[in-house]
CSV table of C-alpha atoms in Angstrom, one decimal:
chain,number,residue,atom,x,y,z
J,13,UNK,CA,-10.1,3.0,17.1
J,14,UNK,CA,-11.6,5.1,19.8
J,15,UNK,CA,-13.4,8.2,18.5
J,16,UNK,CA,-12.6,11.4,20.5
J,17,UNK,CA,-13.4,15.1,20.2
J,18,UNK,CA,-10.3,17.2,19.5
J,19,UNK,CA,-9.6,20.2,21.6
J,20,UNK,CA,-10.5,23.6,20.0
J,21,UNK,CA,-7.7,25.6,21.5
J,22,UNK,CA,-4.0,25.1,20.5
J,23,UNK,CA,-2.1,22.9,22.9
J,24,UNK,CA,-0.2,25.4,25.2
J,25,UNK,CA,2.9,23.2,26.1
J,26,UNK,CA,5.1,24.6,23.3
J,27,UNK,CA,8.2,24.8,25.5
J,28,UNK,CA,9.8,22.4,23.0
J,29,UNK,CA,9.7,25.2,20.4
J,30,UNK,CA,12.9,27.2,20.6
J,31,UNK,CA,12.5,31.0,20.8
J,32,UNK,CA,14.2,33.4,18.4
J,33,UNK,CA,17.2,35.4,19.7
J,34,UNK,CA,17.6,39.1,19.0
J,35,UNK,CA,19.3,38.4,15.7
J,36,UNK,CA,17.7,39.9,12.6
J,37,UNK,CA,14.5,38.1,11.4
J,38,UNK,CA,10.9,37.8,12.4
J,39,UNK,CA,9.8,39.6,15.6
J,40,UNK,CA,11.2,38.3,18.9
J,41,UNK,CA,8.9,35.8,20.6
J,42,UNK,CA,7.9,33.9,17.5
J,43,UNK,CA,8.7,30.2,17.7
J,44,UNK,CA,11.6,29.2,15.5
J,45,UNK,CA,10.9,25.5,15.5
J,46,UNK,CA,11.3,22.1,17.0
J,47,UNK,CA,14.7,20.4,16.6
J,48,UNK,CA,14.2,16.7,16.0
J,49,UNK,CA,17.0,14.3,14.9
J,50,UNK,CA,19.2,17.3,13.8
J,51,UNK,CA,16.6,19.1,11.8
J,52,UNK,CA,14.4,22.1,12.7
J,53,UNK,CA,10.7,22.1,12.0
J,54,UNK,CA,8.6,25.3,12.2
J,55,UNK,CA,5.8,25.4,14.8
J,56,UNK,CA,2.3,26.5,14.1
J,57,UNK,CA,-1.2,26.2,15.6
J,58,UNK,CA,-1.1,22.4,15.2
J,59,UNK,CA,2.1,21.8,17.1
J,60,UNK,CA,1.3,19.7,20.2
J,61,UNK,CA,4.4,17.6,20.8
J,62,UNK,CA,6.0,18.0,24.2
J,63,UNK,CA,9.7,17.9,25.4
J,64,UNK,CA,9.2,14.6,27.2
J,65,UNK,CA,8.0,13.0,24.0
J,66,UNK,CA,10.8,14.5,21.9
J,67,UNK,CA,13.2,13.1,24.4
J,68,UNK,CA,12.1,9.6,23.3
J,69,UNK,CA,12.8,10.2,19.6
J,70,UNK,CA,16.0,8.5,18.7
J,71,UNK,CA,16.0,6.0,21.6
J,72,UNK,CA,15.1,3.2,19.1
J,73,UNK,CA,14.6,0.5,21.6
J,74,UNK,CA,14.0,-2.0,18.8
J,75,UNK,CA,17.6,-1.5,17.7
J,76,UNK,CA,19.2,-1.8,21.1
J,77,UNK,CA,21.0,-5.1,21.1
J,78,UNK,CA,19.5,-7.6,23.7
J,79,UNK,CA,16.6,-5.3,24.6
J,80,UNK,CA,13.4,-7.4,24.7
J,81,UNK,CA,11.9,-5.5,21.8
J,82,UNK,CA,15.1,-6.1,19.8
J,83,UNK,CA,14.9,-9.8,20.6
J,84,UNK,CA,11.4,-10.1,19.4
J,85,UNK,CA,12.1,-8.1,16.2
J,86,UNK,CA,15.1,-10.4,15.5
J,87,UNK,CA,13.1,-13.5,16.1
J,88,UNK,CA,10.5,-12.3,13.6
J,89,UNK,CA,13.2,-11.5,11.1
J,90,UNK,CA,14.9,-14.8,11.6
J,91,UNK,CA,11.7,-16.6,10.9
J,92,UNK,CA,11.0,-14.8,7.6
J,93,UNK,CA,14.7,-15.2,6.6
J,94,UNK,CA,14.7,-18.9,7.1
J,95,UNK,CA,11.2,-19.7,5.9
J,96,UNK,CA,11.1,-17.6,2.7
J,97,UNK,CA,14.0,-17.5,0.2
J,98,UNK,CA,14.3,-16.0,-3.3
J,99,UNK,CA,15.5,-18.1,-6.2
J,100,UNK,CA,19.0,-16.8,-5.6
J,101,UNK,CA,18.9,-18.4,-2.1
J,102,UNK,CA,18.9,-15.0,-0.4
J,103,UNK,CA,16.1,-14.1,2.0
J,104,UNK,CA,13.0,-13.1,0.1
J,105,UNK,CA,12.0,-10.4,2.6
J,106,UNK,CA,14.3,-7.4,3.2
J,107,UNK,CA,14.2,-5.7,6.6
J,108,UNK,CA,14.1,-2.0,7.4
J,109,UNK,CA,14.3,-0.7,11.0
J,110,UNK,CA,16.0,2.7,10.8
J,111,UNK,CA,13.6,5.0,8.9
J,112,UNK,CA,12.9,8.3,10.6
J,113,UNK,CA,9.8,8.6,12.7
J,114,UNK,CA,9.2,12.1,11.4
J,115,UNK,CA,6.9,11.9,8.4
J,116,UNK,CA,4.5,14.1,6.5
J,117,UNK,CA,0.8,14.0,7.0
J,118,UNK,CA,0.6,12.8,3.4
J,119,UNK,CA,2.7,9.8,4.3
J,120,UNK,CA,0.9,9.0,7.5
J,121,UNK,CA,-2.6,9.5,6.2
J,122,UNK,CA,-3.2,10.3,2.5
J,123,UNK,CA,-0.9,7.6,1.1
J,124,UNK,CA,-2.9,5.1,3.1
J,125,UNK,CA,-6.3,6.4,1.9
J,126,UNK,CA,-7.2,7.8,5.3
J,127,UNK,CA,-9.7,10.5,4.5
J,128,UNK,CA,-9.4,14.1,5.8
J,129,UNK,CA,-12.3,13.8,8.2
J,130,UNK,CA,-11.2,10.5,9.7
J,131,UNK,CA,-11.0,10.7,13.6
J,132,UNK,CA,-7.6,9.1,13.5
J,133,UNK,CA,-6.1,12.4,12.1
J,134,UNK,CA,-7.2,14.6,15.0
J,135,UNK,CA,-4.7,16.5,17.1
J,136,UNK,CA,-6.1,14.8,20.2
J,137,UNK,CA,-4.8,11.4,19.0
J,138,UNK,CA,-1.5,12.4,17.3
J,139,UNK,CA,1.8,14.3,17.9
J,140,UNK,CA,2.1,17.0,15.3
J,141,UNK,CA,5.3,19.0,14.7
J,142,UNK,CA,3.1,21.3,12.5
J,143,UNK,CA,0.2,21.0,10.2
J,144,UNK,CA,2.1,19.1,7.5
J,145,UNK,CA,4.6,17.1,9.7
J,146,UNK,CA,4.2,14.7,12.5
J,147,UNK,CA,5.6,11.8,14.5
J,148,UNK,CA,4.3,8.7,12.7
J,149,UNK,CA,1.4,7.0,14.3
J,150,UNK,CA,2.1,3.7,12.5
J,151,UNK,CA,4.9,2.2,10.5
J,152,UNK,CA,2.5,1.9,7.5
J,153,UNK,CA,3.4,5.5,6.8
J,154,UNK,CA,6.4,4.1,4.8
J,155,UNK,CA,4.6,1.5,2.8
J,156,UNK,CA,4.2,3.6,-0.3
J,157,UNK,CA,7.8,4.8,-0.4
J,158,UNK,CA,9.2,1.2,0.0
J,159,UNK,CA,6.9,-0.2,-2.7
J,160,UNK,CA,7.9,2.8,-5.0
J,161,UNK,CA,11.5,1.8,-4.4
J,162,UNK,CA,10.7,-1.5,-6.1
J,163,UNK,CA,10.4,-3.8,-3.1
J,164,UNK,CA,8.0,-6.7,-3.4
J,165,UNK,CA,8.6,-8.3,0.1
J,166,UNK,CA,9.7,-6.4,3.1
J,167,UNK,CA,9.6,-6.2,6.9
J,168,UNK,CA,9.5,-2.8,8.6
J,169,UNK,CA,10.0,-2.0,12.3
J,170,UNK,CA,10.0,1.3,14.1
J,171,UNK,CA,8.8,3.5,17.0
J,172,UNK,CA,5.3,5.1,16.6
J,173,UNK,CA,3.6,7.9,18.6
J,174,UNK,CA,0.0,8.3,19.8
J,175,UNK,CA,-1.6,10.3,22.5
J,176,UNK,CA,-3.5,7.9,24.6
J,177,UNK,CA,-4.7,7.0,28.1
J,178,UNK,CA,-2.3,6.1,30.9
J,179,UNK,CA,-2.2,2.6,32.3
J,180,UNK,CA,0.1,-0.5,32.4
J,181,UNK,CA,-0.5,-1.4,28.8
J,182,UNK,CA,-0.6,2.1,27.1
J,183,UNK,CA,2.3,4.4,26.4
J,184,UNK,CA,2.6,7.4,24.1
J,185,UNK,CA,5.6,5.7,22.3
J,186,UNK,CA,5.5,2.1,21.3
J,187,UNK,CA,6.9,-0.1,18.5
J,188,UNK,CA,5.4,-1.8,15.5
J,189,UNK,CA,6.5,-4.3,13.0
J,190,UNK,CA,4.8,-5.1,9.7
J,191,UNK,CA,5.2,-7.0,6.6
J,192,UNK,CA,4.2,-6.6,2.9
J,193,UNK,CA,4.3,-9.0,0.1
J,194,UNK,CA,3.4,-8.4,-3.6
J,195,UNK,CA,2.8,-10.8,-6.4
J,196,UNK,CA,2.7,-10.5,-10.1
J,197,UNK,CA,0.0,-12.4,-12.0
J,198,UNK,CA,2.4,-15.2,-12.9
J,199,UNK,CA,3.7,-15.5,-9.3
J,200,UNK,CA,0.2,-15.6,-7.8
J,201,UNK,CA,-1.1,-18.4,-10.1
J,202,UNK,CA,2.1,-20.3,-10.6
J,203,UNK,CA,1.0,-23.2,-8.4
J,204,UNK,CA,-2.6,-23.4,-9.8
J,205,UNK,CA,-3.6,-25.7,-12.6
J,206,UNK,CA,-4.2,-23.7,-15.8
J,207,UNK,CA,-2.9,-20.7,-13.9
J,208,UNK,CA,-1.8,-19.0,-17.1
J,209,UNK,CA,-5.5,-18.6,-18.0
J,210,UNK,CA,-6.3,-16.8,-14.7
J,211,UNK,CA,-6.0,-13.1,-14.0
J,212,UNK,CA,-5.7,-11.2,-10.7
J,213,UNK,CA,-7.7,-8.3,-12.1
J,214,UNK,CA,-11.1,-8.0,-13.6
J,215,UNK,CA,-12.8,-5.2,-15.5
J,216,UNK,CA,-16.2,-3.8,-14.4
J,217,UNK,CA,-16.1,-5.7,-11.2
J,218,UNK,CA,-17.9,-4.6,-8.0
J,219,UNK,CA,-16.8,-4.2,-4.5
J,220,UNK,CA,-18.1,-6.8,-2.0
J,221,UNK,CA,-17.2,-7.8,1.5
J,222,UNK,CA,-15.0,-10.5,0.0
J,223,UNK,CA,-13.0,-8.4,-2.5
J,224,UNK,CA,-12.2,-5.1,-4.1
J,225,UNK,CA,-13.8,-4.1,-7.4
J,226,UNK,CA,-10.6,-4.5,-9.4
J,227,UNK,CA,-9.6,-7.9,-8.1
J,228,UNK,CA,-10.8,-11.3,-9.2
J,229,UNK,CA,-12.2,-13.6,-6.6
J,230,UNK,CA,-9.7,-16.3,-7.4
J,231,UNK,CA,-6.8,-13.8,-6.8
J,232,UNK,CA,-8.2,-12.7,-3.4
J,233,UNK,CA,-8.7,-16.2,-2.2
J,234,UNK,CA,-5.2,-17.1,-3.0
J,235,UNK,CA,-3.8,-14.0,-1.4
J,236,UNK,CA,-5.9,-14.5,1.7
J,237,UNK,CA,-4.8,-18.1,2.0
J,238,UNK,CA,-1.1,-17.2,1.6
J,239,UNK,CA,-1.4,-14.3,4.1
J,240,UNK,CA,-3.1,-16.5,6.8
J,241,UNK,CA,-0.7,-19.4,6.2
J,242,UNK,CA,2.2,-17.0,6.6
J,243,UNK,CA,1.0,-15.5,9.8
J,244,UNK,CA,0.0,-18.8,11.3
J,245,UNK,CA,3.5,-20.0,10.8
J,246,UNK,CA,4.9,-16.9,12.4
J,247,UNK,CA,2.7,-17.1,15.4
J,248,UNK,CA,3.4,-20.8,15.8
J,249,UNK,CA,7.1,-19.9,15.8
J,250,UNK,CA,6.6,-17.3,18.6
J,251,UNK,CA,4.0,-19.0,20.8
J,252,UNK,CA,4.7,-22.7,20.0
J,253,UNK,CA,3.2,-25.1,17.5
J,254,UNK,CA,-0.4,-26.0,18.1
J,255,UNK,CA,-1.3,-22.6,19.5
J,256,UNK,CA,-5.0,-21.9,18.9
J,257,UNK,CA,-5.8,-19.1,16.4
J,258,UNK,CA,-8.9,-17.5,15.2
J,259,UNK,CA,-9.7,-14.8,12.6
J,260,UNK,CA,-12.1,-11.9,12.9
J,261,UNK,CA,-13.3,-9.7,10.0
J,262,UNK,CA,-12.5,-6.0,10.6
J,263,UNK,CA,-12.0,-2.7,8.8
J,264,UNK,CA,-8.8,-0.8,7.9
J,265,UNK,CA,-8.8,2.1,5.4
J,266,UNK,CA,-5.7,0.6,3.6
J,267,UNK,CA,-6.7,-3.1,3.2
J,268,UNK,CA,-9.8,-4.9,2.0
J,269,UNK,CA,-10.8,-7.5,3.0
J,270,UNK,CA,-9.3,-7.0,6.5
J,271,UNK,CA,-8.8,-9.4,9.4
J,272,UNK,CA,-7.6,-9.5,13.0
J,273,UNK,CA,-5.8,-12.5,14.4
J,274,UNK,CA,-6.4,-13.6,17.9
J,275,UNK,CA,-4.4,-16.2,19.8
J,276,UNK,CA,-5.7,-18.2,22.7
J,277,UNK,CA,-3.0,-17.8,25.4
J,278,UNK,CA,-3.3,-18.9,29.0
J,279,UNK,CA,-7.0,-19.5,28.4
J,280,UNK,CA,-7.7,-16.0,27.1
J,281,UNK,CA,-8.2,-14.8,23.5
J,282,UNK,CA,-5.7,-12.0,22.7
J,283,UNK,CA,-5.6,-9.8,19.6
J,284,UNK,CA,-2.0,-10.0,18.2
J,285,UNK,CA,-2.2,-8.4,14.8
J,286,UNK,CA,-4.2,-6.8,12.0
J,287,UNK,CA,-3.8,-7.7,8.3
J,288,UNK,CA,-5.5,-7.8,4.9
J,289,UNK,CA,-5.3,-7.5,1.1
J,290,UNK,CA,-3.7,-4.2,0.2
J,291,UNK,CA,-6.0,-1.6,-1.4
J,292,UNK,CA,-5.1,-1.6,-5.1
J,293,UNK,CA,-5.2,2.3,-5.2
J,294,UNK,CA,-2.1,2.3,-2.9
J,295,UNK,CA,-0.2,0.0,-5.2
J,296,UNK,CA,-1.3,2.0,-8.2
J,297,UNK,CA,0.0,5.2,-6.7
J,298,UNK,CA,3.3,3.6,-5.8
J,299,UNK,CA,4.0,2.4,-9.4
J,300,UNK,CA,3.0,-1.3,-8.8
J,301,UNK,CA,-0.3,-1.3,-10.7
J,302,UNK,CA,0.4,-4.7,-12.2
J,303,UNK,CA,0.8,-6.4,-8.8
J,304,UNK,CA,-1.5,-7.4,-5.9
J,305,UNK,CA,-0.4,-8.0,-2.3
J,306,UNK,CA,-1.1,-8.4,1.4
J,307,UNK,CA,0.1,-6.6,4.5
J,308,UNK,CA,0.1,-7.1,8.2
J,309,UNK,CA,1.1,-5.1,11.3
J,310,UNK,CA,1.7,-6.0,15.0
J,311,UNK,CA,2.7,-4.3,18.2
J,312,UNK,CA,6.0,-5.4,19.5
J,313,UNK,CA,5.2,-4.4,23.1
J,314,UNK,CA,1.9,-6.2,23.2
J,315,UNK,CA,3.7,-9.5,22.1
J,316,UNK,CA,6.8,-9.0,24.3
J,317,UNK,CA,4.7,-8.3,27.4
J,318,UNK,CA,3.0,-11.7,26.9
J,319,UNK,CA,6.0,-13.7,25.7
J,320,UNK,CA,8.4,-12.4,28.3
J,321,UNK,CA,5.9,-11.8,31.2
J,322,UNK,CA,6.6,-8.0,31.4
J,323,UNK,CA,3.8,-6.5,33.5
J,324,UNK,CA,4.2,-2.8,32.9
J,325,UNK,CA,4.8,-1.1,29.5
J,326,UNK,CA,7.0,1.6,31.2
J,327,UNK,CA,9.6,-1.0,32.0
J,328,UNK,CA,10.7,-1.2,28.4
J,329,UNK,CA,12.2,2.3,28.8
J,330,UNK,CA,14.1,1.3,31.9
J,331,UNK,CA,17.9,1.7,31.9
J,332,UNK,CA,18.2,-0.4,35.1
J,333,UNK,CA,20.8,-3.1,34.6
J,334,UNK,CA,18.6,-5.5,36.6
J,335,UNK,CA,16.1,-5.4,33.8
J,336,UNK,CA,18.4,-5.2,30.8
J,337,UNK,CA,20.8,-8.0,31.8
J,338,UNK,CA,17.9,-10.5,31.8
J,339,UNK,CA,17.7,-10.3,28.0
J,340,UNK,CA,21.4,-10.8,27.3
J,341,UNK,CA,21.1,-14.2,25.7
J,342,UNK,CA,23.4,-16.0,23.2
J,343,UNK,CA,20.4,-17.5,21.4
J,344,UNK,CA,17.5,-15.1,20.4
J,345,UNK,CA,15.1,-18.0,20.5
J,346,UNK,CA,16.0,-18.9,24.1
J,347,UNK,CA,12.9,-18.8,26.3
J,348,UNK,CA,13.2,-15.7,28.6
J,349,UNK,CA,10.9,-14.9,31.6
J,350,UNK,CA,11.2,-11.5,33.1
J,351,UNK,CA,12.0,-11.6,36.8
J,352,UNK,CA,10.2,-8.6,38.4
J,353,UNK,CA,12.3,-6.0,40.1
J,354,UNK,CA,11.1,-5.1,43.6
J,355,UNK,CA,7.5,-3.9,43.5
J,356,UNK,CA,7.6,-0.5,45.0
J,357,UNK,CA,4.4,0.8,46.8
J,358,UNK,CA,2.0,3.0,44.9
J,359,UNK,CA,0.9,6.5,46.0
J,360,UNK,CA,-2.6,7.6,45.0
J,361,UNK,CA,-3.8,11.1,44.6
J,362,UNK,CA,-7.0,12.4,43.2
J,363,UNK,CA,-7.7,15.5,41.2
J,364,UNK,CA,-11.2,17.0,40.6
J,365,UNK,CA,-12.1,20.0,38.5
J,366,UNK,CA,-15.0,21.7,36.8
J,367,UNK,CA,-14.9,21.7,33.0
J,368,UNK,CA,-14.9,24.9,31.0
J,369,UNK,CA,-18.3,26.3,30.1
J,370,UNK,CA,-17.6,25.0,26.5
J,371,UNK,CA,-17.1,21.4,27.4
J,372,UNK,CA,-16.0,20.6,23.8
J,373,UNK,CA,-12.9,22.6,24.6
J,374,UNK,CA,-11.7,19.9,27.0
J,375,UNK,CA,-10.1,16.8,25.6
J,376,UNK,CA,-9.3,13.9,27.9
J,377,UNK,CA,-6.1,13.2,25.9
J,378,UNK,CA,-5.0,16.7,26.7
J,379,UNK,CA,-5.2,16.0,30.4
J,380,UNK,CA,-3.3,12.7,30.0
J,381,UNK,CA,-0.6,14.5,28.0
J,382,UNK,CA,-0.4,17.2,30.7
J,383,UNK,CA,0.2,14.5,33.3
J,384,UNK,CA,2.9,12.9,31.1
J,385,UNK,CA,4.5,16.3,30.5
J,386,UNK,CA,4.8,17.0,34.3
J,387,UNK,CA,5.2,13.6,35.8
J,388,UNK,CA,6.7,11.6,33.0
J,389,UNK,CA,6.9,7.9,33.9
J,390,UNK,CA,6.2,8.5,37.6
J,391,UNK,CA,2.5,8.0,37.0
J,392,UNK,CA,1.5,4.3,36.5
J,393,UNK,CA,-2.2,4.9,35.8
J,394,UNK,CA,-4.8,7.6,35.4
J,395,UNK,CA,-8.4,6.5,36.0
J,396,UNK,CA,-11.7,8.5,35.7
J,397,UNK,CA,-13.4,8.0,39.1
J,398,UNK,CA,-16.4,10.3,38.8
J,399,UNK,CA,-18.2,12.2,36.1
J,400,UNK,CA,-20.7,14.6,37.9
J,401,UNK,CA,-23.1,17.2,36.5
J,402,UNK,CA,-24.5,19.7,39.0
J,403,UNK,CA,-28.3,19.4,39.0
J,404,UNK,CA,-28.8,23.2,39.3
J,405,UNK,CA,-26.0,24.9,37.5
J,406,UNK,CA,-25.5,22.1,34.9
J,407,UNK,CA,-21.8,22.4,35.3
J,408,UNK,CA,-19.8,19.2,34.8
J,409,UNK,CA,-17.1,17.9,37.1
J,410,UNK,CA,-14.5,15.2,36.5
J,411,UNK,CA,-12.5,13.4,39.2
J,412,UNK,CA,-9.3,11.4,38.2
J,413,UNK,CA,-7.2,9.2,40.3
J,414,UNK,CA,-3.5,9.3,39.6
J,415,UNK,CA,-1.4,6.3,40.7
J,416,UNK,CA,2.2,7.2,41.2
J,417,UNK,CA,4.8,4.4,41.2
J,418,UNK,CA,8.4,4.4,40.1
J,419,UNK,CA,9.6,1.2,38.4
J,420,UNK,CA,13.1,1.4,40.1
J,421,UNK,CA,12.7,3.1,43.5
J,422,UNK,CA,10.3,4.1,46.2
J,423,UNK,CA,8.7,7.5,45.8
J,424,UNK,CA,8.3,9.8,48.8
J,425,UNK,CA,5.0,11.6,49.6
J,426,UNK,CA,6.8,14.9,49.5
J,427,UNK,CA,8.0,14.3,45.9
J,428,UNK,CA,4.6,13.2,44.8
J,429,UNK,CA,2.8,16.1,46.4
J,430,UNK,CA,5.1,18.5,44.6
J,431,UNK,CA,4.4,16.8,41.2
J,432,UNK,CA,0.7,16.5,41.9
J,433,UNK,CA,0.5,20.2,42.8
J,434,UNK,CA,2.1,21.2,39.6
J,435,UNK,CA,-0.4,19.0,37.6
J,436,UNK,CA,-3.2,20.8,39.5
J,437,UNK,CA,-1.8,24.2,38.7
J,438,UNK,CA,-1.2,23.5,35.0
J,439,UNK,CA,-4.6,21.9,34.6
J,440,UNK,CA,-6.2,25.3,35.5
J,441,UNK,CA,-3.9,27.5,33.6
J,442,UNK,CA,-3.5,25.4,30.4
J,443,UNK,CA,-6.8,23.5,30.1
J,444,UNK,CA,-9.1,26.2,31.4
J,445,UNK,CA,-10.6,24.0,34.2
J,446,UNK,CA,-11.6,25.2,37.6
J,447,UNK,CA,-10.0,23.2,40.4
J,448,UNK,CA,-12.0,21.5,43.2
J,449,UNK,CA,-9.1,20.8,45.5
């Protein structure tokens, strides 16, 4: 995770907040709130979600039949349904893909043991409706509630929201899918000789790189083996049997030990998912203190771009029939290769400005978000070209290059100049920078 400094001043683009009318109540001009999925949420000094982001809420690309993200989600579901069955013969894993993306900060962070000072909680990296409510930044925000509901094996898919840079592989809204499986002591050791004498938990244990303090080493090794076997089978199903895989140790606040899986594809190692043994404190708080388990999470866009040869993440949001019809297949496992639409020419414009005297008040993600708020998907990429500090005054200047390119038509210079001029104007009035145009 990239560590960034959060902006000190409240984000000014609160036009998504509806203003009060002259009806009785608080003084006119006070924000009434944000309407999201039919419910109104009060605004406060943490509110930083913009109208263009709110317009994406409810699109649910992963649930649009024959959309490439839907295809990939259904392929993953089909694999788990066919490979893992309960004693009744029904699928072992249940699937959930319609949970609201509006969550509390407790769900998104605290329930997953993400501490209050963690950089991943900053306004600069997330979309907050207010201090206690946000658009989820990962589908893991629902793990505790599903485990609390008594589920021992489930798949979860949904849209997630993060403020980030702008390029062909990053978008403020993307889609994740994850899986969780829990085991009782009997289930975990059922295939082990003298398994009845083994225990998943140990008293007075200590935390090591290999295990949590409350887990026995035998239990962790079995869980890790089951997790990696499960994920190898899934990736083999998606990429083809014999695909080369490797595991890297990593860190997540909600699993220990934790791993990343990389796949060698077209001669390049590519990270495809993160996973690990669930922190026992999460299970304890969810009412499953007598069970242990594993979890994994993957990005649907990342996999779909590789599997379907989709070169630009913005294309997933296209309503162009030339794009959508390519994925209308009778068999979800049929091999599909995206045939690119006409490649329209890019238009490049630079923007340079002096940072405020208090440089900590400027957050790069605020600038990216301003570009998105004004230009939407017209901007293909934003690149920092120059970072200059004046040798005499000590003032710092940044120069960004904005690449404008529509995915469905040719842009005119006149249209781009109008948009670029608005970005320049708002950068000065809203970010406190001084233009060098």
